[in-house]
Amino acid sequence: MNREQIRKDIAAWKENQTYWEGELEESRKYGNVGQRETAEEMIRFSQQRIDELERSLVRRLA
């Protein structure tokens, strides 16, 4: 994967994370525990992918 593709993937995962952060806020507002748990899990997963991709990008830039 080239640097430009990695940057695009990072942007996509950040957008995904932002979506789930919105879902988390909504679940808290309405007390939906199932939705909250899903949103929290997806936020963690998104952050893991972002971290992995950022490490990959740093290795390619080095």
Short mmCIF file of N, CA and C in Angstrom, two decimals, residues 2-35:
data_model
loop_
_atom_site.label_atom_id
_atom_site.label_comp_id
_atom_site.label_asym_id
_atom_site.label_seq_id
_atom_site.Cartn_x
_atom_site.Cartn_y
_atom_site.Cartn_z
N ASN A 2 0.62 2.17 -0.87
CA ASN A 2 1.46 3.37 -0.93
C ASN A 2 1.00 4.42 0.09
N ARG A 3 1.82 5.45 0.26
CA ARG A 3 1.53 6.46 1.28
C ARG A 3 0.20 7.16 1.06
N GLU A 4 -0.11 7.47 -0.20
CA GLU A 4 -1.37 8.17 -0.48
C GLU A 4 -2.57 7.30 -0.10
N GLN A 5 -2.50 6.01 -0.40
CA GLN A 5 -3.59 5.10 -0.04
C GLN A 5 -3.72 4.99 1.47
N ILE A 6 -2.59 4.94 2.16
CA ILE A 6 -2.63 4.87 3.63
C ILE A 6 -3.31 6.11 4.18
N ARG A 7 -2.97 7.27 3.64
CA ARG A 7 -3.60 8.52 4.11
C ARG A 7 -5.11 8.51 3.86
N LYS A 8 -5.52 8.00 2.70
CA LYS A 8 -6.95 7.90 2.40
C LYS A 8 -7.65 6.95 3.37
N ASP A 9 -6.99 5.84 3.66
CA ASP A 9 -7.57 4.88 4.60
C ASP A 9 -7.69 5.47 6.00
N ILE A 10 -6.67 6.22 6.42
CA ILE A 10 -6.73 6.88 7.73
C ILE A 10 -7.92 7.84 7.77
N ALA A 11 -8.08 8.62 6.71
CA ALA A 11 -9.20 9.58 6.66
C ALA A 11 -10.54 8.84 6.72
N ALA A 12 -10.64 7.72 6.02
CA ALA A 12 -11.89 6.95 6.03
C ALA A 12 -12.18 6.40 7.42
N TRP A 13 -11.15 5.88 8.09
CA TRP A 13 -11.36 5.34 9.44
C TRP A 13 -11.71 6.45 10.43
N LYS A 14 -11.13 7.64 10.24
CA LYS A 14 -11.47 8.76 11.12
C LYS A 14 -12.92 9.17 10.92
N GLU A 15 -13.37 9.13 9.67
CA GLU A 15 -14.78 9.44 9.39
C GLU A 15 -15.68 8.40 10.04
N ASN A 16 -15.29 7.13 9.94
CA ASN A 16 -16.04 6.05 10.57
C ASN A 16 -16.11 6.26 12.08
N GLN A 17 -14.98 6.62 12.67
CA GLN A 17 -14.94 6.85 14.11
C GLN A 17 -15.85 8.02 14.50
N THR A 18 -15.85 9.07 13.71
CA THR A 18 -16.71 10.22 13.98
C THR A 18 -18.19 9.81 13.94
N TYR A 19 -18.54 8.97 12.97
CA TYR A 19 -19.92 8.47 12.89
C TYR A 19 -20.30 7.75 14.18
N TRP A 20 -19.42 6.85 14.65
CA TRP A 20 -19.74 6.08 15.84
C TRP A 20 -19.73 6.93 17.10
N GLU A 21 -18.93 7.99 17.11
CA GLU A 21 -18.98 8.92 18.24
C GLU A 21 -20.34 9.59 18.31
N GLY A 22 -20.91 9.91 17.16
CA GLY A 22 -22.26 10.47 17.11
C GLY A 22 -23.30 9.47 17.60
N GLU A 23 -23.13 8.22 17.19
CA GLU A 23 -24.03 7.16 17.65
C GLU A 23 -23.93 6.98 19.17
N LEU A 24 -22.71 7.09 19.68
CA LEU A 24 -22.51 6.96 21.13
C LEU A 24 -23.25 8.07 21.87
N GLU A 25 -23.13 9.29 21.39
CA GLU A 25 -23.84 10.41 22.02
C GLU A 25 -25.35 10.19 21.99
N GLU A 26 -25.84 9.72 20.85
CA GLU A 26 -27.28 9.47 20.73
C GLU A 26 -27.72 8.37 21.69
N SER A 27 -26.92 7.31 21.79
CA SER A 27 -27.29 6.21 22.68
C SER A 27 -27.32 6.66 24.14
N ARG A 28 -26.41 7.54 24.49
CA ARG A 28 -26.41 8.08 25.87
C ARG A 28 -27.64 8.95 26.10
N LYS A 29 -27.99 9.72 25.09
CA LYS A 29 -29.14 10.62 25.19
C LYS A 29 -30.43 9.83 25.43
N TYR A 30 -30.57 8.70 24.74
CA TYR A 30 -31.81 7.93 24.82
C TYR A 30 -31.69 6.68 25.69
N GLY A 31 -30.52 6.45 26.29
CA GLY A 31 -30.36 5.32 27.20
C GLY A 31 -30.37 3.97 26.53
N ASN A 32 -29.92 3.90 25.29
CA ASN A 32 -29.89 2.65 24.55
C ASN A 32 -28.56 1.93 24.82
N VAL A 33 -28.58 0.98 25.74
CA VAL A 33 -27.36 0.31 26.18
C VAL A 33 -26.73 -0.51 25.06
N GLY A 34 -27.52 -1.23 24.30
CA GLY A 34 -26.99 -2.05 23.20
C GLY A 34 -26.28 -1.20 22.16
N GLN A 35 -26.90 -0.10 21.80
CA GLN A 35 -26.29 0.81 20.82
C GLN A 35 -25.02 1.43 21.40
#
